[in-house]
Amino acid sequence: MLENIKNWFCAHFDIKAYPTTYINIIVALLIFPCLLFLPSRWGYENGVLENIQMIALFAGVFFALKSKVDKKFFIFVALVLAILILREINCGRTIFFAIPGEVNSFYSWKEIKYGYLAHPIYGAFIASVGVYFLWNKLFINLWDKIKNVRLPIWDICLMILGMALGIYAEEVFHNFVFEEITELLFYTGLIGIIYLYSHHNNFKRELPVATEAETKEEE
C-alpha cells in the first residue's frame, strides 16, 4: 500500500528543487525582514516592490512567448499574464493619473475623461482571452497536462503560500509592504512554474515519433 502511494506520488510530483525554487525560497525568507524594516512607501502603487512584480510578470510573458512546446497554450499563458499586468497598474490609472501633491492617491475612473470606458475594454480583453482558450480547445491541453505532466511540488507550494499570505495581508493585516511582498512570492512562484513547463526538459512533453508507415502515408 505504502509502496503504491509512493509510486503514485513520484509519478505525479517532482520534488526536485530547481533554480526557480531557490528564487521563491529567497523571496519567502525576505517576507519577515521586509515587514520589519521596509518603509511603507515601498509597498505603494508604483513602489519598489510593485516594480519588481512587474519585472517578474514581464519575464513570465517572455518565457511563455519563447516556449518551443505547446505554443498556443503558452500564448494563452502570456495573455493571462497581460491581464495580471493590467490589473497591477489598474489599466494605467496608477501610472498616468496620480493626484498631484498627494501620496499614493489616484483619480478614480469616474473623474477621468472617458474613464468609463476602462472597465468595459478591460472586460472585453478578458473575454477575448477566454474565447481564445475555448476556440483552440486549450482546456483539453490543460487537462492533458494535469494528468500526464509531473508537478513541481515546491514551486507550487510556495506560490500557494504567497497567494494565501497575500489574501491575509489584504483582508486582515492591512499592510502595504506585507501585501506586496507576498504577492511577489505568488508571482515568482507562478513564473517559475511557467518557466519549468516551457523550457525545462523534465517538464516538456515529448511528441510521438511518426512511424515509417505514417510518414509514407503523409507523403
Short mmCIF file of C-alpha atoms in Angstrom, two decimals, residues 4-218:
data_model
loop_
_atom_site.label_atom_id
_atom_site.label_comp_id
_atom_site.label_asym_id
_atom_site.label_seq_id
_atom_site.Cartn_x
_atom_site.Cartn_y
_atom_site.Cartn_z
CA ASN A 4 1.78 2.20 -4.27
CA ILE A 5 1.27 5.63 -2.70
CA LYS A 6 4.97 6.40 -3.10
CA ASN A 7 4.93 5.34 -6.76
CA TRP A 8 1.81 7.42 -7.42
CA PHE A 9 3.36 10.46 -5.74
CA CYS A 10 6.63 10.14 -7.66
CA ALA A 11 4.71 9.72 -10.92
CA HIS A 12 2.72 12.93 -10.42
CA PHE A 13 5.00 15.23 -8.42
CA ASP A 14 8.57 16.40 -8.90
CA ILE A 15 10.23 17.02 -5.53
CA LYS A 16 13.48 18.26 -7.04
CA ALA A 17 14.49 21.88 -6.28
CA TYR A 18 15.27 23.98 -9.35
CA PRO A 19 16.84 27.45 -9.63
CA THR A 20 13.29 28.85 -9.73
CA THR A 21 12.62 27.11 -6.41
CA TYR A 22 15.58 28.81 -4.75
CA ILE A 23 14.39 32.21 -6.02
CA ASN A 24 10.99 31.54 -4.44
CA ILE A 25 12.61 30.43 -1.19
CA ILE A 26 14.66 33.65 -1.06
CA VAL A 27 11.52 35.75 -1.62
CA ALA A 28 9.68 33.78 1.09
CA LEU A 29 12.55 34.28 3.56
CA LEU A 30 12.54 38.02 2.82
CA ILE A 31 8.89 38.45 3.83
CA PHE A 32 9.51 38.88 7.56
CA PRO A 33 12.58 41.19 7.25
CA CYS A 34 10.71 43.32 4.69
CA LEU A 35 7.75 43.60 7.05
CA LEU A 36 10.04 44.70 9.87
CA PHE A 37 12.42 47.07 8.14
CA LEU A 38 10.99 48.41 4.87
CA PRO A 39 9.17 51.75 4.91
CA SER A 40 5.53 51.77 3.85
CA ARG A 41 6.30 53.65 0.63
CA TRP A 42 7.99 50.53 -0.77
CA GLY A 43 4.53 48.95 -0.83
CA TYR A 44 2.77 51.88 -2.52
CA GLU A 45 1.45 51.77 -6.06
CA ASN A 46 4.42 52.10 -8.44
CA GLY A 47 6.69 51.48 -5.46
CA VAL A 48 9.81 49.32 -5.45
CA LEU A 49 8.02 46.05 -4.66
CA GLU A 50 5.36 46.54 -7.30
CA ASN A 51 8.02 47.39 -9.88
CA ILE A 52 9.80 44.12 -9.06
CA GLN A 53 6.47 42.35 -9.52
CA MET A 54 6.14 43.90 -12.96
CA ILE A 55 9.63 42.70 -13.90
CA ALA A 56 8.64 39.18 -12.83
CA LEU A 57 5.41 39.31 -14.83
CA PHE A 58 7.11 40.59 -17.98
CA ALA A 59 9.73 37.85 -17.57
CA GLY A 60 6.85 35.38 -17.47
CA VAL A 61 5.43 36.80 -20.71
CA PHE A 62 8.88 36.46 -22.30
CA PHE A 63 9.26 32.83 -21.17
CA ALA A 64 5.77 31.95 -22.36
CA LEU A 65 6.21 33.51 -25.80
CA LYS A 66 9.64 31.89 -26.23
CA SER A 67 8.33 28.43 -25.44
CA LYS A 68 9.13 25.82 -28.07
CA VAL A 69 6.36 23.48 -26.92
CA ASP A 70 2.57 23.90 -26.89
CA LYS A 71 2.82 27.34 -28.48
CA LYS A 72 -0.91 28.08 -28.50
CA PHE A 73 -1.20 27.14 -24.84
CA PHE A 74 1.70 29.38 -23.84
CA ILE A 75 0.32 32.27 -25.90
CA PHE A 76 -2.76 31.89 -23.69
CA VAL A 77 -0.49 31.93 -20.62
CA ALA A 78 1.13 35.16 -21.89
CA LEU A 79 -2.32 36.71 -22.34
CA VAL A 80 -3.30 35.76 -18.79
CA LEU A 81 -0.11 37.41 -17.52
CA ALA A 82 -1.04 40.51 -19.54
CA ILE A 83 -4.35 40.56 -17.64
CA LEU A 84 -2.40 40.46 -14.36
CA ILE A 85 -0.10 43.25 -15.53
CA LEU A 86 -3.07 45.45 -16.41
CA ARG A 87 -4.59 44.63 -13.04
CA GLU A 88 -1.42 45.70 -11.23
CA ILE A 89 -1.42 49.12 -12.88
CA ASN A 90 -5.23 49.35 -12.84
CA CYS A 91 -5.25 49.60 -16.63
CA GLY A 92 -2.82 52.53 -16.45
CA ARG A 93 -4.72 54.61 -13.87
CA THR A 94 -2.00 54.32 -11.24
CA ILE A 95 0.68 55.33 -13.74
CA PHE A 96 -0.89 58.29 -15.55
CA PHE A 97 -3.49 59.69 -13.15
CA ALA A 98 -1.84 60.34 -9.78
CA ILE A 99 -3.34 63.18 -7.74
CA PRO A 100 -0.74 65.98 -7.56
CA GLY A 101 0.56 66.68 -4.06
CA GLU A 102 -0.94 63.52 -2.53
CA VAL A 103 0.84 60.30 -1.62
CA ASN A 104 -0.32 57.03 -3.16
CA SER A 105 -3.58 58.63 -4.33
CA PHE A 106 -5.09 58.49 -7.80
CA TYR A 107 -8.09 59.83 -9.61
CA SER A 108 -10.95 57.36 -9.99
CA TRP A 109 -12.09 56.39 -13.47
CA LYS A 110 -15.22 58.48 -12.90
CA GLU A 111 -13.03 61.57 -12.53
CA ILE A 112 -11.08 60.87 -15.73
CA LYS A 113 -12.29 61.86 -19.18
CA TYR A 114 -13.60 58.77 -20.97
CA GLY A 115 -12.62 56.78 -17.88
CA TYR A 116 -15.96 54.97 -18.03
CA LEU A 117 -14.54 53.04 -20.99
CA ALA A 118 -11.72 51.45 -18.99
CA HIS A 119 -13.65 48.62 -17.32
CA PRO A 120 -15.63 47.61 -20.43
CA ILE A 121 -12.43 47.49 -22.52
CA TYR A 122 -10.62 45.52 -19.82
CA GLY A 123 -13.58 43.17 -19.54
CA ALA A 124 -13.66 42.72 -23.32
CA PHE A 125 -9.96 41.83 -23.30
CA ILE A 126 -10.51 39.23 -20.58
CA ALA A 127 -13.45 37.83 -22.55
CA SER A 128 -11.33 37.63 -25.72
CA VAL A 129 -8.68 35.65 -23.81
CA GLY A 130 -11.43 33.28 -22.71
CA VAL A 131 -12.63 32.94 -26.31
CA TYR A 132 -9.05 32.16 -27.41
CA PHE A 133 -8.88 29.45 -24.73
CA LEU A 134 -12.16 27.85 -25.83
CA TRP A 135 -11.68 28.33 -29.58
CA ASN A 136 -8.36 26.49 -29.53
CA LYS A 137 -9.75 23.82 -27.17
CA LEU A 138 -6.94 24.50 -24.73
CA PHE A 139 -8.99 23.00 -21.92
CA ILE A 140 -8.09 19.63 -23.46
CA ASN A 141 -4.42 20.63 -23.44
CA LEU A 142 -4.69 21.81 -19.83
CA TRP A 143 -6.37 18.61 -18.65
CA ASP A 144 -3.77 16.57 -20.52
CA LYS A 145 -1.02 18.42 -18.66
CA ILE A 146 -2.70 17.89 -15.31
CA LYS A 147 -2.96 14.14 -15.99
CA ASN A 148 0.40 13.49 -17.62
CA VAL A 149 2.93 16.12 -16.53
CA ARG A 150 4.73 15.97 -13.19
CA LEU A 151 4.01 18.91 -10.92
CA PRO A 152 6.92 20.86 -9.34
CA ILE A 153 5.69 20.48 -5.80
CA TRP A 154 7.92 23.07 -4.05
CA ASP A 155 7.26 25.84 -6.56
CA ILE A 156 3.52 25.17 -6.36
CA CYS A 157 3.54 25.16 -2.54
CA LEU A 158 5.45 28.45 -2.41
CA MET A 159 3.08 30.01 -4.95
CA ILE A 160 0.07 28.92 -2.87
CA LEU A 161 1.77 30.25 0.27
CA GLY A 162 2.24 33.62 -1.42
CA MET A 163 -1.41 33.68 -2.50
CA ALA A 164 -2.69 32.76 0.97
CA LEU A 165 -0.50 35.32 2.75
CA GLY A 166 -1.42 37.95 0.16
CA ILE A 167 -5.13 37.43 0.83
CA TYR A 168 -4.47 37.63 4.57
CA ALA A 169 -2.44 40.82 4.13
CA GLU A 170 -5.17 42.45 2.07
CA GLU A 171 -8.22 41.33 4.03
CA VAL A 172 -6.92 41.21 7.63
CA PHE A 173 -3.44 42.62 8.19
CA HIS A 174 -3.76 45.75 6.00
CA ASN A 175 -0.07 46.39 5.47
CA PHE A 176 1.17 47.60 2.07
CA VAL A 177 4.64 46.06 2.32
CA PHE A 178 3.33 42.70 3.55
CA GLU A 179 0.71 42.63 0.81
CA GLU A 180 3.18 43.44 -1.98
CA ILE A 181 6.00 41.10 -0.87
CA THR A 182 3.60 38.16 -0.51
CA GLU A 183 2.09 39.00 -3.88
CA LEU A 184 5.62 38.98 -5.27
CA LEU A 185 6.06 35.45 -3.89
CA PHE A 186 2.89 34.37 -5.68
CA TYR A 187 4.15 35.86 -8.95
CA THR A 188 7.65 34.39 -8.71
CA GLY A 189 6.13 31.00 -7.94
CA LEU A 190 3.81 31.29 -10.94
CA ILE A 191 6.58 32.48 -13.27
CA GLY A 192 8.85 29.70 -12.05
CA ILE A 193 6.23 27.10 -12.94
CA ILE A 194 5.74 28.68 -16.37
CA TYR A 195 9.49 28.61 -16.96
CA LEU A 196 9.79 24.95 -15.95
CA TYR A 197 6.92 23.81 -18.15
CA SER A 198 8.01 25.85 -21.16
CA HIS A 199 11.81 25.47 -21.05
CA HIS A 200 12.98 22.70 -18.73
CA ASN A 201 13.49 19.26 -20.30
CA ASN A 202 11.99 17.42 -17.31
CA PHE A 203 8.62 19.04 -17.99
CA LYS A 204 8.49 19.05 -21.79
CA ARG A 205 6.05 16.68 -23.38
CA GLU A 206 7.75 14.52 -25.96
CA LEU A 207 5.94 14.40 -29.29
CA PRO A 208 5.24 10.89 -30.59
CA VAL A 209 7.70 9.77 -33.26
CA ALA A 210 5.98 9.03 -36.55
CA THR A 211 6.37 5.51 -37.83
CA GLU A 212 7.75 4.82 -41.30
CA ALA A 213 4.29 3.76 -42.49
CA GLU A 214 2.74 7.01 -41.18
CA THR A 215 5.47 9.04 -42.90
CA LYS A 216 4.82 7.36 -46.26
CA GLU A 217 1.08 7.83 -45.82
CA GLU A 218 1.53 11.57 -45.24
#
